[in-house]
Coordinates of C-alpha atoms in Angstrom, one line a residue:
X1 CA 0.0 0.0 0.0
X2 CA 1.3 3.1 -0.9
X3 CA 2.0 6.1 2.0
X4 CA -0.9 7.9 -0.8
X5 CA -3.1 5.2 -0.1
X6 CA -2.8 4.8 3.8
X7 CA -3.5 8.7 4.2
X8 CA -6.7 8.3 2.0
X9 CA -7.8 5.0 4.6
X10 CA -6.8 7.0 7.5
X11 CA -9.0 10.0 6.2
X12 CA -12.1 8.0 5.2
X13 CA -11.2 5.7 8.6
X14 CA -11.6 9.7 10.8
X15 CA -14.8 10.4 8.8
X16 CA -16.5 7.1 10.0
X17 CA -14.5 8.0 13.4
X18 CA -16.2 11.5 13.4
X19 CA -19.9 9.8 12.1
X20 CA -20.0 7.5 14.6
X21 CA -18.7 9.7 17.3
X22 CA -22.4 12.2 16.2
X23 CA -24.4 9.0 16.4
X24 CA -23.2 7.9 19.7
X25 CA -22.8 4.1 17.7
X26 CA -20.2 2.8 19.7
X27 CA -19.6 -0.2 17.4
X28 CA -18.9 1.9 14.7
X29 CA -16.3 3.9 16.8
X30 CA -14.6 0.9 17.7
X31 CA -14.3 -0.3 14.1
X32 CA -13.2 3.2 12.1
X33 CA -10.8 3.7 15.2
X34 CA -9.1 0.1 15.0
X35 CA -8.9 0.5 11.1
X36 CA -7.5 4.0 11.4
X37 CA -4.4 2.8 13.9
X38 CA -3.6 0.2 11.3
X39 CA -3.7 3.2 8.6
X40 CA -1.4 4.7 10.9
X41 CA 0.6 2.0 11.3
X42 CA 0.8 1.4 7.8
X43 CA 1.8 4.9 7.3
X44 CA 4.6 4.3 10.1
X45 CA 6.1 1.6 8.6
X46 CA 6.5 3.4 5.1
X47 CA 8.1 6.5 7.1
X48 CA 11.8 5.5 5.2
X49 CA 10.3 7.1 1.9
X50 CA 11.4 10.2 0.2
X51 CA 10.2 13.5 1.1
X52 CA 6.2 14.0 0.7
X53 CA 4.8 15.9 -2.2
X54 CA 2.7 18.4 -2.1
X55 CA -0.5 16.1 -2.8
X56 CA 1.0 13.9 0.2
X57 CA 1.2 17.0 2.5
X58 CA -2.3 18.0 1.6
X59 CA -3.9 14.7 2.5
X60 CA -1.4 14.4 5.6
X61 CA -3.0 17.9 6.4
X62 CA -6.4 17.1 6.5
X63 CA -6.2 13.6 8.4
X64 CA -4.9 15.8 10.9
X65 CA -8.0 18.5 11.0
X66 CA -9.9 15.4 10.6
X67 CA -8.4 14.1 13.7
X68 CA -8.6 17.4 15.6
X69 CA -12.2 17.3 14.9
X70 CA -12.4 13.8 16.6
X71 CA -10.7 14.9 19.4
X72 CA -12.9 18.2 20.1
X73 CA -15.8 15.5 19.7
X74 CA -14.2 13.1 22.5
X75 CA -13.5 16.2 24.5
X76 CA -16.7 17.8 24.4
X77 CA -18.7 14.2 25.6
X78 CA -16.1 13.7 28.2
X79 CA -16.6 17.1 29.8
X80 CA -20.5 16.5 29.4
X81 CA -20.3 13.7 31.4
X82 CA -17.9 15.1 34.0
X83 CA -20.4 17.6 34.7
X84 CA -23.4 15.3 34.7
X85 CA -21.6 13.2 37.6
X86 CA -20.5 16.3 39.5
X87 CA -24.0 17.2 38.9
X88 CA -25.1 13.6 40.5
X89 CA -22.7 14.4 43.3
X90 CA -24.4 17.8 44.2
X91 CA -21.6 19.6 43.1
X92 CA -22.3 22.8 40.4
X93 CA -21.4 22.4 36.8
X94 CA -22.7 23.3 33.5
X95 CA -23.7 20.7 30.6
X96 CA -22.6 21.8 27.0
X97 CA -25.9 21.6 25.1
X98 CA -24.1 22.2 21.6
X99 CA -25.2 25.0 19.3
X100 CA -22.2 28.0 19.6
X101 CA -22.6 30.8 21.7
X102 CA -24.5 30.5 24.4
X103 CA -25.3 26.9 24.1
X104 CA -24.3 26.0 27.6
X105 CA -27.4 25.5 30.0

């Protein structure tokens, strides 16, 4: 598999990542993320090759926003849920209800 081809599973791998992550489908989330690290893997093991061109760089450039779109998601659910238990505990916190400005409730 070409380094080409890796980036293009890793990018299609973060959009099923990012799909899944909306849904809340937790299978799904497990199977984009497991075939993404093997992407990523893939892409590792092909790290000897000459330097990227600029078609390389672009798709190398949006599997990262792609990831750092993930990673707001995972962020985002993980401070819900922090607040929802400190909530639970009687403790103040606000949930983030999504929508921009002034979305928190």
């Amino acid at each position: 598999m070409t380094r080409r081809d890796a980036l293009i599973r890793v990018i299609d791998c973060l959009h099923a990542e990012i799909a899944a992550l909306k849904a809340n489908d937790v299978v799904a989330l497990e199977t984009a993320t497991a075939a993404k690290l093997s992407g990523i893997e893939t892409l590792a093991a092909n790290d000897d090759q000459p330097p990227q061109s600029p078609e390389i760089r672009a798709l190398a450039e949006e599997a990262h926003r792609l990831n750092e779109t993930a990673r707001i998601y995972v962020n985002l659910m993980a401070a819900n849920v922090r607040r929802r238990l400190q909530m639970l505990a009687g403790e103040a916190g606000q949930i983030y209800r999504g929508g921009g400005v002034g979305a928190y409730a």
